[in-house]
Amino acid sequence: MKDNKENNGEKPDFDDIESRASSEPVKEGFKWGPFSFMRRMFFLDVDPLVNHGFNTRLEPGDVYPEPTVQATRLNSFFEPAWEKEQKKPNPDLRLTIWAGNLSTLLVTAVLYGVSQACSLAGPMLLQRIVAGISCLGSEGAFPPGTITSTALASFLAPALQSLCENHCIFKMYVMGPRMRDSLMAAIYRKCLKLSSSSLQGESQGRVVTLMSNDAQKLQDAAYALHSIWGAPAIIMMVLALLWFQVGWATFVGLGVMLTLIPITGFLAAKLGSYRKDLMGWTDKRVGLMSEIINGIQMIKFYAWEAPFNVEVMKYRNNEADILRALAFWQGMFGMLLFVGPVAVAVFCFGSYSIAGNQLSPAAAYSALPYFSLLRFPLGFLPMLVTMVVNAMVALGRIQGFLLRKEVSDDEAQSRKGTPGEVIIQDGHFVWDEEAMDSVLKDINFEAKPGSLTMIVGSVGSGKSSILSALIGHMSHKSGTMSMGGDVAYVAQTSWIMKDMVQENILMGHDMDPDRYDMVPPGTQGSSSTSRPEDLTQW
């Protein structure tokens, strides 16, 4: 059943999934929801799951599948929106993504703005409290009620900040996988509909990279999306507030922070380089250990334990060296994070005092939190910009793939006629539409309903090409072709799950010992666990 918005011709909104989630049936057994507004407000809806895990061992079925991140449901919203966008002269995948998550983006923007406003309100309230306490007993002192209400506000502001910030992070952490899964499903469906000319320009590795790496970059950027516009705004507001506290000395502290940024970048680059090297050596060691475990019988038979032990220890020693260096640079990075704000305050307040100005306690106590607020946007803004740029590049690559030519209905030909009947008369087919010579010429083929047809020929004679022509993967230049009904095509590609042999045989079905003993034929022995010699090595 399609959404009402689709029926009305409007662009479907991915956020409508959340409204439909409430109508989903609650999982039987372990009680999960529905929850009140207050429980969701303070994230108390996870208490039943935590209590259940405290009392018994959690199973995968104990976690209720969240409807808002189901790939099938996400694709049902994304695909119509993207098809509508493709009808425009210049389709833009970003508009489809943003429009589909518009309500989430607006809500999280408000939550992010409120949390940042509360973070700025903390130092201002602290300054007022310190100024009020320092004036007690003197003329013009604040009324006691004013100080009390300000202290109460200084307590409520961080609480509201934490609440809004965590809800913003939670919603962005839900939106990120939704965008990634929507793109992954779209890429997968596109692979099934690419034309022959498009298939020639694509490789399996590139498609895998689009689904895993490029789609993941969009999810990573979604977490920090609001920081891109929020970080510059925070920097400007904090500098303006600091100017009212310490005047021109603000730029002295800012200069020290700007000096620390390249140092932070250098340390981050060193950490990234060592982590990359560590992953490489870890992969080599794990691969070697897997080979050793798989061939342990041969190693024990030929007494090769010592040579293989030397190889393993070589990889482990390299890992240990990198881990020691990594620990050192991590310590330097952590030290810089703690020393940086202190150095900024020392230079700022020192220059302010050397110039002959008197630093009041209220100004000092309120300026220190402001410098702390500047640390994150100044230190991580370049990283955030890089994440967003990488996401935009990845979106461009995915959009280029999704805009590639598909197998048209004309190439697939008519679906009319007797169900199960396939007829080709004087068919000429080519892989590339621009090619002049036909790969298949004067093809006359007929498959009758209810019959089994086999195509036999030498290597390279065109057996697979005929199958590709039938499903529309080859361009039809001339002749006629008709197929009655839909087509199910099983390509000649072997594969095996990364699991036990038993699971590769069962393929997700329940275990039937009697039937399992019959697969494969020729089971040796009478035990239900005995297997042919080639499978016992697994």
JSON list of N, CA and C in Angstrom, two decimals, residues 132-160:
[
{"chain": "A", "resi": 132, "resn": "GLY", "atom": "N", "xyz": [27.67, 39.41, 42.44]},
{"chain": "A", "resi": 132, "resn": "GLY", "atom": "CA", "xyz": [26.73, 39.64, 43.53]},
{"chain": "A", "resi": 132, "resn": "GLY", "atom": "C", "xyz": [27.33, 39.30, 44.88]},
{"chain": "A", "resi": 133, "resn": "ILE", "atom": "N", "xyz": [28.12, 38.20, 44.94]},
{"chain": "A", "resi": 133, "resn": "ILE", "atom": "CA", "xyz": [28.75, 37.84, 46.22]},
{"chain": "A", "resi": 133, "resn": "ILE", "atom": "C", "xyz": [29.81, 38.84, 46.63]},
{"chain": "A", "resi": 134, "resn": "SER", "atom": "N", "xyz": [30.58, 39.33, 45.66]},
{"chain": "A", "resi": 134, "resn": "SER", "atom": "CA", "xyz": [31.64, 40.29, 45.98]},
{"chain": "A", "resi": 134, "resn": "SER", "atom": "C", "xyz": [31.08, 41.63, 46.43]},
{"chain": "A", "resi": 135, "resn": "CYS", "atom": "N", "xyz": [29.84, 41.93, 46.10]},
{"chain": "A", "resi": 135, "resn": "CYS", "atom": "CA", "xyz": [29.23, 43.21, 46.49]},
{"chain": "A", "resi": 135, "resn": "CYS", "atom": "C", "xyz": [28.38, 43.11, 47.76]},
{"chain": "A", "resi": 136, "resn": "LEU", "atom": "N", "xyz": [28.34, 41.93, 48.40]},
{"chain": "A", "resi": 136, "resn": "LEU", "atom": "CA", "xyz": [27.52, 41.79, 49.60]},
{"chain": "A", "resi": 136, "resn": "LEU", "atom": "C", "xyz": [28.00, 42.74, 50.69]},
{"chain": "A", "resi": 137, "resn": "GLY", "atom": "N", "xyz": [27.06, 43.40, 51.34]},
{"chain": "A", "resi": 137, "resn": "GLY", "atom": "CA", "xyz": [27.38, 44.31, 52.42]},
{"chain": "A", "resi": 137, "resn": "GLY", "atom": "C", "xyz": [27.77, 45.69, 51.97]},
{"chain": "A", "resi": 138, "resn": "SER", "atom": "N", "xyz": [27.88, 45.91, 50.69]},
{"chain": "A", "resi": 138, "resn": "SER", "atom": "CA", "xyz": [28.25, 47.23, 50.19]},
{"chain": "A", "resi": 138, "resn": "SER", "atom": "C", "xyz": [27.03, 47.86, 49.51]},
{"chain": "A", "resi": 139, "resn": "GLU", "atom": "N", "xyz": [27.20, 49.12, 49.20]},
{"chain": "A", "resi": 139, "resn": "GLU", "atom": "CA", "xyz": [26.11, 49.83, 48.57]},
{"chain": "A", "resi": 139, "resn": "GLU", "atom": "C", "xyz": [25.89, 49.33, 47.14]},
{"chain": "A", "resi": 140, "resn": "GLY", "atom": "N", "xyz": [24.68, 49.14, 46.75]},
{"chain": "A", "resi": 140, "resn": "GLY", "atom": "CA", "xyz": [24.38, 48.62, 45.42]},
{"chain": "A", "resi": 140, "resn": "GLY", "atom": "C", "xyz": [24.46, 47.12, 45.31]},
{"chain": "A", "resi": 141, "resn": "ALA", "atom": "N", "xyz": [24.45, 46.42, 46.45]},
{"chain": "A", "resi": 141, "resn": "ALA", "atom": "CA", "xyz": [24.51, 44.96, 46.41]},
{"chain": "A", "resi": 141, "resn": "ALA", "atom": "C", "xyz": [23.22, 44.39, 45.84]},
{"chain": "A", "resi": 142, "resn": "PHE", "atom": "N", "xyz": [23.34, 43.21, 45.25]},
{"chain": "A", "resi": 142, "resn": "PHE", "atom": "CA", "xyz": [22.17, 42.54, 44.68]},
{"chain": "A", "resi": 142, "resn": "PHE", "atom": "C", "xyz": [21.27, 42.06, 45.81]},
{"chain": "A", "resi": 143, "resn": "PRO", "atom": "N", "xyz": [19.98, 42.08, 45.59]},
{"chain": "A", "resi": 143, "resn": "PRO", "atom": "CA", "xyz": [19.07, 41.49, 46.58]},
{"chain": "A", "resi": 143, "resn": "PRO", "atom": "C", "xyz": [19.35, 39.99, 46.73]},
{"chain": "A", "resi": 144, "resn": "PRO", "atom": "N", "xyz": [19.18, 39.43, 47.92]},
{"chain": "A", "resi": 144, "resn": "PRO", "atom": "CA", "xyz": [19.45, 37.99, 48.11]},
{"chain": "A", "resi": 144, "resn": "PRO", "atom": "C", "xyz": [18.62, 37.12, 47.17]},
{"chain": "A", "resi": 145, "resn": "GLY", "atom": "N", "xyz": [17.40, 37.53, 46.88]},
{"chain": "A", "resi": 145, "resn": "GLY", "atom": "CA", "xyz": [16.58, 36.73, 45.97]},
{"chain": "A", "resi": 145, "resn": "GLY", "atom": "C", "xyz": [17.15, 36.66, 44.57]},
{"chain": "A", "resi": 146, "resn": "THR", "atom": "N", "xyz": [17.80, 37.74, 44.16]},
{"chain": "A", "resi": 146, "resn": "THR", "atom": "CA", "xyz": [18.40, 37.75, 42.82]},
{"chain": "A", "resi": 146, "resn": "THR", "atom": "C", "xyz": [19.53, 36.74, 42.71]},
{"chain": "A", "resi": 147, "resn": "ILE", "atom": "N", "xyz": [20.38, 36.69, 43.74]},
{"chain": "A", "resi": 147, "resn": "ILE", "atom": "CA", "xyz": [21.49, 35.74, 43.72]},
{"chain": "A", "resi": 147, "resn": "ILE", "atom": "C", "xyz": [20.96, 34.31, 43.76]},
{"chain": "A", "resi": 148, "resn": "THR", "atom": "N", "xyz": [19.92, 34.08, 44.56]},
{"chain": "A", "resi": 148, "resn": "THR", "atom": "CA", "xyz": [19.35, 32.73, 44.65]},
{"chain": "A", "resi": 148, "resn": "THR", "atom": "C", "xyz": [18.74, 32.29, 43.32]},
{"chain": "A", "resi": 149, "resn": "SER", "atom": "N", "xyz": [18.00, 33.16, 42.68]},
{"chain": "A", "resi": 149, "resn": "SER", "atom": "CA", "xyz": [17.39, 32.80, 41.39]},
{"chain": "A", "resi": 149, "resn": "SER", "atom": "C", "xyz": [18.45, 32.60, 40.31]},
{"chain": "A", "resi": 150, "resn": "THR", "atom": "N", "xyz": [19.54, 33.40, 40.39]},
{"chain": "A", "resi": 150, "resn": "THR", "atom": "CA", "xyz": [20.62, 33.22, 39.43]},
{"chain": "A", "resi": 150, "resn": "THR", "atom": "C", "xyz": [21.33, 31.88, 39.64]},
{"chain": "A", "resi": 151, "resn": "ALA", "atom": "N", "xyz": [21.52, 31.51, 40.91]},
{"chain": "A", "resi": 151, "resn": "ALA", "atom": "CA", "xyz": [22.13, 30.21, 41.20]},
{"chain": "A", "resi": 151, "resn": "ALA", "atom": "C", "xyz": [21.24, 29.07, 40.71]},
{"chain": "A", "resi": 152, "resn": "LEU", "atom": "N", "xyz": [19.93, 29.22, 40.88]},
{"chain": "A", "resi": 152, "resn": "LEU", "atom": "CA", "xyz": [19.01, 28.19, 40.39]},
{"chain": "A", "resi": 152, "resn": "LEU", "atom": "C", "xyz": [19.07, 28.10, 38.86]},
{"chain": "A", "resi": 153, "resn": "ALA", "atom": "N", "xyz": [19.15, 29.26, 38.21]},
{"chain": "A", "resi": 153, "resn": "ALA", "atom": "CA", "xyz": [19.25, 29.27, 36.75]},
{"chain": "A", "resi": 153, "resn": "ALA", "atom": "C", "xyz": [20.55, 28.63, 36.28]},
{"chain": "A", "resi": 154, "resn": "SER", "atom": "N", "xyz": [21.64, 28.85, 37.04]},
{"chain": "A", "resi": 154, "resn": "SER", "atom": "CA", "xyz": [22.93, 28.25, 36.68]},
{"chain": "A", "resi": 154, "resn": "SER", "atom": "C", "xyz": [22.89, 26.73, 36.82]},
{"chain": "A", "resi": 155, "resn": "PHE", "atom": "N", "xyz": [21.98, 26.22, 37.63]},
{"chain": "A", "resi": 155, "resn": "PHE", "atom": "CA", "xyz": [21.79, 24.77, 37.74]},
{"chain": "A", "resi": 155, "resn": "PHE", "atom": "C", "xyz": [20.92, 24.23, 36.62]},
{"chain": "A", "resi": 156, "resn": "LEU", "atom": "N", "xyz": [19.86, 24.99, 36.28]},
{"chain": "A", "resi": 156, "resn": "LEU", "atom": "CA", "xyz": [18.93, 24.52, 35.26]},
{"chain": "A", "resi": 156, "resn": "LEU", "atom": "C", "xyz": [19.52, 24.61, 33.85]},
{"chain": "A", "resi": 157, "resn": "ALA", "atom": "N", "xyz": [20.39, 25.60, 33.61]},
{"chain": "A", "resi": 157, "resn": "ALA", "atom": "CA", "xyz": [20.95, 25.78, 32.27]},
{"chain": "A", "resi": 157, "resn": "ALA", "atom": "C", "xyz": [21.77, 24.57, 31.82]},
{"chain": "A", "resi": 158, "resn": "PRO", "atom": "N", "xyz": [22.72, 24.04, 32.63]},
{"chain": "A", "resi": 158, "resn": "PRO", "atom": "CA", "xyz": [23.44, 22.82, 32.20]},
{"chain": "A", "resi": 158, "resn": "PRO", "atom": "C", "xyz": [22.53, 21.61, 32.06]},
{"chain": "A", "resi": 159, "resn": "ALA", "atom": "N", "xyz": [21.50, 21.52, 32.93]},
{"chain": "A", "resi": 159, "resn": "ALA", "atom": "CA", "xyz": [20.57, 20.39, 32.83]},
{"chain": "A", "resi": 159, "resn": "ALA", "atom": "C", "xyz": [19.82, 20.44, 31.50]},
{"chain": "A", "resi": 160, "resn": "LEU", "atom": "N", "xyz": [19.33, 21.63, 31.13]},
{"chain": "A", "resi": 160, "resn": "LEU", "atom": "CA", "xyz": [18.63, 21.77, 29.85]},
{"chain": "A", "resi": 160, "resn": "LEU", "atom": "C", "xyz": [19.60, 21.55, 28.69]}
]
